[in-house]
Amino acid sequence: MEAVKVRVQTQPGFAKGLSDGFPKFVKAQGYAGLYKGIVPLWGRQIPYTMMKFASFETIVENIYKYAIPAPKSECSKSLQLGVSFAGGYVAGVFCAIVSHPADNLVSFLNNAQGATVGDAVKKLGLWGLFTRGLPLRIVMIGTLTGAQWGIYDAFKVMVGLPTSGGVAPPAAGEQLKG
């Protein structure tokens, strides 16, 4: 579906969507063409997801520690949800940066029939692979990731759970010392 989506987005007139784009794509490139971008796709999604989860809690904890003058327990739910969105946005910036080269590869490979990773590097250059379209991707992914974490914490509040972040738990060794 990613291959068809990229083709519909980047080649005007190719198709209106998945229903007419899928058969047209398969006819032109065969079923194997649908999977030629799978490794770069994983190269985009895996670092993105790892960064999303690895950085969010730490960012939120640091917002509470350095930017909010009161303990989390004294903050309103609205402020806590704002911190969740802000932490998610910053995490999204990191996600965009680590996944951007692979995103450019996926787009390139799904647009150029028979293209290889080497072709993408030759055409875009290493600098272009890392920077082409990055500011727009940062805004898009930052906002998307901030919204995802904001919605996640809003749901937690709705069901009576606390929002994310706050004081970091003691390290495992410190728990045993007490």
mmCIF file of C-alpha atoms in Angstrom:
data_model
loop_
_atom_site.group_PDB
_atom_site.id
_atom_site.type_symbol
_atom_site.label_atom_id
_atom_site.label_comp_id
_atom_site.label_asym_id
_atom_site.label_seq_id
_atom_site.Cartn_x
_atom_site.Cartn_y
_atom_site.Cartn_z
ATOM 1 C CA MET A 1 0.000 0.000 0.000
ATOM 2 C CA GLU A 2 2.914 2.359 0.723
ATOM 3 C CA ALA A 3 4.241 1.929 -2.821
ATOM 4 C CA VAL A 4 0.843 2.736 -4.339
ATOM 5 C CA LYS A 5 0.313 5.663 -1.933
ATOM 6 C CA VAL A 6 3.651 7.237 -2.865
ATOM 7 C CA ARG A 7 2.931 6.826 -6.565
ATOM 8 C CA VAL A 8 -0.547 8.404 -6.227
ATOM 9 C CA GLN A 9 0.904 11.315 -4.202
ATOM 10 C CA THR A 10 3.894 12.068 -6.382
ATOM 11 C CA GLN A 11 2.730 11.314 -9.918
ATOM 12 C CA PRO A 12 -0.321 13.417 -10.790
ATOM 13 C CA GLY A 13 -2.795 11.501 -12.918
ATOM 14 C CA PHE A 14 -1.417 8.079 -11.988
ATOM 15 C CA ALA A 15 -4.551 7.134 -10.043
ATOM 16 C CA LYS A 16 -7.148 8.576 -7.687
ATOM 17 C CA GLY A 17 -6.438 6.189 -4.828
ATOM 18 C CA LEU A 18 -5.797 2.611 -3.797
ATOM 19 C CA SER A 19 -8.735 1.047 -5.641
ATOM 20 C CA ASP A 20 -7.587 2.154 -9.090
ATOM 21 C CA GLY A 21 -3.882 2.608 -8.241
ATOM 22 C CA PHE A 22 -3.248 -0.919 -6.947
ATOM 23 C CA PRO A 23 -4.174 -2.787 -10.171
ATOM 24 C CA LYS A 24 -2.399 -0.168 -12.292
ATOM 25 C CA PHE A 25 0.748 -0.466 -10.164
ATOM 26 C CA VAL A 26 0.744 -4.293 -10.240
ATOM 27 C CA LYS A 27 0.226 -4.282 -14.010
ATOM 28 C CA ALA A 28 3.209 -1.970 -14.493
ATOM 29 C CA GLN A 29 5.636 -3.443 -11.945
ATOM 30 C CA GLY A 30 4.227 -6.797 -10.853
ATOM 31 C CA TYR A 31 3.599 -7.851 -7.279
ATOM 32 C CA ALA A 32 7.337 -7.751 -6.509
ATOM 33 C CA GLY A 33 7.267 -4.002 -7.202
ATOM 34 C CA LEU A 34 5.042 -3.556 -4.170
ATOM 35 C CA TYR A 35 7.864 -4.801 -1.934
ATOM 36 C CA LYS A 36 10.943 -3.128 -3.419
ATOM 37 C CA GLY A 37 10.772 -0.399 -0.782
ATOM 38 C CA ILE A 38 10.154 -2.678 2.222
ATOM 39 C CA VAL A 39 13.700 -2.513 3.640
ATOM 40 C CA PRO A 40 13.856 1.314 3.473
ATOM 41 C CA LEU A 41 10.306 1.370 4.859
ATOM 42 C CA TRP A 42 11.480 -0.659 7.859
ATOM 43 C CA GLY A 43 14.519 1.622 7.970
ATOM 44 C CA ARG A 44 12.091 4.505 8.416
ATOM 45 C CA GLN A 45 9.509 2.960 10.724
ATOM 46 C CA ILE A 46 11.767 1.076 13.129
ATOM 47 C CA PRO A 47 14.031 4.031 14.066
ATOM 48 C CA TYR A 48 10.965 6.310 14.148
ATOM 49 C CA THR A 49 9.129 4.053 16.594
ATOM 50 C CA MET A 50 12.199 3.413 18.727
ATOM 51 C CA MET A 51 12.885 7.142 19.024
ATOM 52 C CA LYS A 52 9.230 7.891 19.732
ATOM 53 C CA PHE A 53 9.117 5.624 22.760
ATOM 54 C CA ALA A 54 12.708 6.063 23.908
ATOM 55 C CA SER A 55 12.590 9.854 24.039
ATOM 56 C CA PHE A 56 9.037 10.814 25.033
ATOM 57 C CA GLU A 57 9.095 9.918 28.742
ATOM 58 C CA THR A 58 12.524 11.476 29.239
ATOM 59 C CA ILE A 59 11.458 14.674 27.495
ATOM 60 C CA VAL A 60 8.277 14.916 29.584
ATOM 61 C CA GLU A 61 10.224 14.273 32.794
ATOM 62 C CA ASN A 62 12.657 17.053 31.841
ATOM 63 C CA ILE A 63 9.839 19.479 31.046
ATOM 64 C CA TYR A 64 8.444 18.908 34.531
ATOM 65 C CA LYS A 65 11.915 19.110 36.075
ATOM 66 C CA TYR A 66 13.213 22.239 34.286
ATOM 67 C CA ALA A 67 10.288 24.153 32.748
ATOM 68 C CA ILE A 68 7.312 23.776 35.096
ATOM 69 C CA PRO A 69 7.697 25.629 38.432
ATOM 70 C CA ALA A 70 5.354 23.286 40.353
ATOM 71 C CA PRO A 71 5.374 19.510 40.890
ATOM 72 C CA LYS A 72 3.295 17.537 38.413
ATOM 73 C CA SER A 73 0.835 16.609 41.173
ATOM 74 C CA GLU A 74 -0.018 20.313 41.577
ATOM 75 C CA CYS A 75 -0.489 20.954 37.844
ATOM 76 C CA SER A 76 -3.936 21.035 36.254
ATOM 77 C CA LYS A 77 -4.902 18.212 33.888
ATOM 78 C CA SER A 78 -4.932 20.785 31.048
ATOM 79 C CA LEU A 79 -1.329 21.731 31.767
ATOM 80 C CA GLN A 80 -0.354 18.068 32.050
ATOM 81 C CA LEU A 81 -1.948 17.359 28.658
ATOM 82 C CA GLY A 82 -0.097 20.380 27.233
ATOM 83 C CA VAL A 83 3.154 18.933 28.558
ATOM 84 C CA SER A 84 2.269 15.599 26.911
ATOM 85 C CA PHE A 85 1.700 17.330 23.575
ATOM 86 C CA ALA A 86 4.916 19.374 23.884
ATOM 87 C CA GLY A 87 6.926 16.306 24.875
ATOM 88 C CA GLY A 88 5.398 14.396 21.982
ATOM 89 C CA TYR A 89 6.209 17.223 19.580
ATOM 90 C CA VAL A 90 9.877 17.272 20.620
ATOM 91 C CA ALA A 91 10.007 13.466 20.413
ATOM 92 C CA GLY A 92 8.472 13.798 16.936
ATOM 93 C CA VAL A 93 11.264 16.141 15.868
ATOM 94 C CA PHE A 94 13.785 13.469 16.882
ATOM 95 C CA CYS A 95 11.680 10.836 15.080
ATOM 96 C CA ALA A 96 11.659 12.900 11.896
ATOM 97 C CA ILE A 97 15.426 13.375 11.962
ATOM 98 C CA VAL A 98 16.338 9.710 12.496
ATOM 99 C CA SER A 99 13.820 8.373 9.970
ATOM 100 C CA HIS A 100 14.151 11.008 7.250
ATOM 101 C CA PRO A 101 16.900 9.463 5.095
ATOM 102 C CA ALA A 102 14.919 6.228 4.818
ATOM 103 C CA ASP A 103 11.754 8.217 4.050
ATOM 104 C CA ASN A 104 13.544 9.836 1.109
ATOM 105 C CA LEU A 105 14.712 6.388 -0.011
ATOM 106 C CA VAL A 106 11.191 4.947 0.147
ATOM 107 C CA SER A 107 9.841 7.828 -1.915
ATOM 108 C CA PHE A 108 12.659 7.584 -4.456
ATOM 109 C CA LEU A 109 12.428 3.803 -4.875
ATOM 110 C CA ASN A 110 8.656 3.850 -5.228
ATOM 111 C CA ASN A 111 8.833 6.586 -7.854
ATOM 112 C CA ALA A 112 11.662 5.397 -10.087
ATOM 113 C CA GLN A 113 11.016 2.048 -11.709
ATOM 114 C CA GLY A 114 14.025 -0.254 -11.352
ATOM 115 C CA ALA A 115 15.888 2.214 -9.114
ATOM 116 C CA THR A 116 18.296 1.076 -6.426
ATOM 117 C CA VAL A 117 19.546 2.625 -3.195
ATOM 118 C CA GLY A 118 22.746 3.505 -5.057
ATOM 119 C CA ASP A 119 20.679 5.382 -7.653
ATOM 120 C CA ALA A 120 18.998 7.340 -4.874
ATOM 121 C CA VAL A 121 22.325 8.289 -3.306
ATOM 122 C CA LYS A 122 23.701 9.357 -6.718
ATOM 123 C CA LYS A 123 20.627 11.422 -7.555
ATOM 124 C CA LEU A 124 19.947 12.987 -4.130
ATOM 125 C CA GLY A 125 23.456 12.881 -2.671
ATOM 126 C CA LEU A 126 24.110 11.956 0.947
ATOM 127 C CA TRP A 127 23.381 15.503 2.116
ATOM 128 C CA GLY A 128 20.101 15.514 0.145
ATOM 129 C CA LEU A 129 19.113 12.149 1.575
ATOM 130 C CA PHE A 130 19.383 13.593 5.086
ATOM 131 C CA THR A 131 18.042 17.105 4.457
ATOM 132 C CA ARG A 132 15.729 17.200 1.437
ATOM 133 C CA GLY A 133 12.261 18.002 2.774
ATOM 134 C CA LEU A 134 13.383 17.726 6.408
ATOM 135 C CA PRO A 135 11.885 21.019 7.699
ATOM 136 C CA LEU A 136 8.435 20.041 6.387
ATOM 137 C CA ARG A 137 8.810 16.537 7.779
ATOM 138 C CA ILE A 138 9.770 17.952 11.199
ATOM 139 C CA VAL A 139 6.597 20.067 11.298
ATOM 140 C CA MET A 140 4.427 17.183 10.086
ATOM 141 C CA ILE A 141 5.913 14.439 12.276
ATOM 142 C CA GLY A 142 6.322 16.707 15.306
ATOM 143 C CA THR A 143 2.664 17.682 15.153
ATOM 144 C CA LEU A 144 1.505 14.129 14.467
ATOM 145 C CA THR A 145 3.569 12.641 17.298
ATOM 146 C CA GLY A 146 2.539 15.415 19.699
ATOM 147 C CA ALA A 147 -1.098 14.737 18.838
ATOM 148 C CA GLN A 148 -0.637 10.981 19.314
ATOM 149 C CA TRP A 149 0.822 11.412 22.810
ATOM 150 C CA GLY A 150 -1.739 14.094 23.647
ATOM 151 C CA ILE A 151 -4.606 11.782 22.651
ATOM 152 C CA TYR A 152 -2.997 8.886 24.528
ATOM 153 C CA ASP A 153 -2.788 10.900 27.742
ATOM 154 C CA ALA A 154 -6.257 12.424 27.256
ATOM 155 C CA PHE A 155 -7.639 8.883 27.079
ATOM 156 C CA LYS A 156 -5.697 7.944 30.210
ATOM 157 C CA VAL A 157 -7.237 10.939 32.025
ATOM 158 C CA MET A 158 -10.725 9.937 30.802
ATOM 159 C CA VAL A 159 -10.365 6.492 32.358
ATOM 160 C CA GLY A 160 -8.849 7.800 35.590
ATOM 161 C CA LEU A 161 -5.171 7.100 34.979
ATOM 162 C CA PRO A 162 -2.374 9.650 35.444
ATOM 163 C CA THR A 163 -0.745 11.417 32.506
ATOM 164 C CA SER A 164 2.734 10.422 31.355
ATOM 165 C CA GLY A 165 5.942 11.634 32.918
ATOM 166 C CA GLY A 166 6.755 13.257 36.177
ATOM 167 C CA VAL A 167 9.455 12.229 38.571
ATOM 168 C CA ALA A 168 11.633 9.454 37.237
ATOM 169 C CA PRO A 169 11.466 6.230 39.272
ATOM 170 C CA PRO A 170 14.624 5.378 41.239
ATOM 171 C CA ALA A 171 17.212 3.259 39.496
ATOM 172 C CA ALA A 172 16.951 -0.482 40.157
ATOM 173 C CA GLY A 173 20.050 -0.538 42.387
ATOM 174 C CA GLU A 174 18.751 2.382 44.466
ATOM 175 C CA GLN A 175 15.526 0.520 45.255
ATOM 176 C CA LEU A 176 17.491 -2.315 46.834
ATOM 177 C CA LYS A 177 19.623 0.009 49.004
ATOM 178 C CA GLY A 178 16.656 1.481 50.926
#
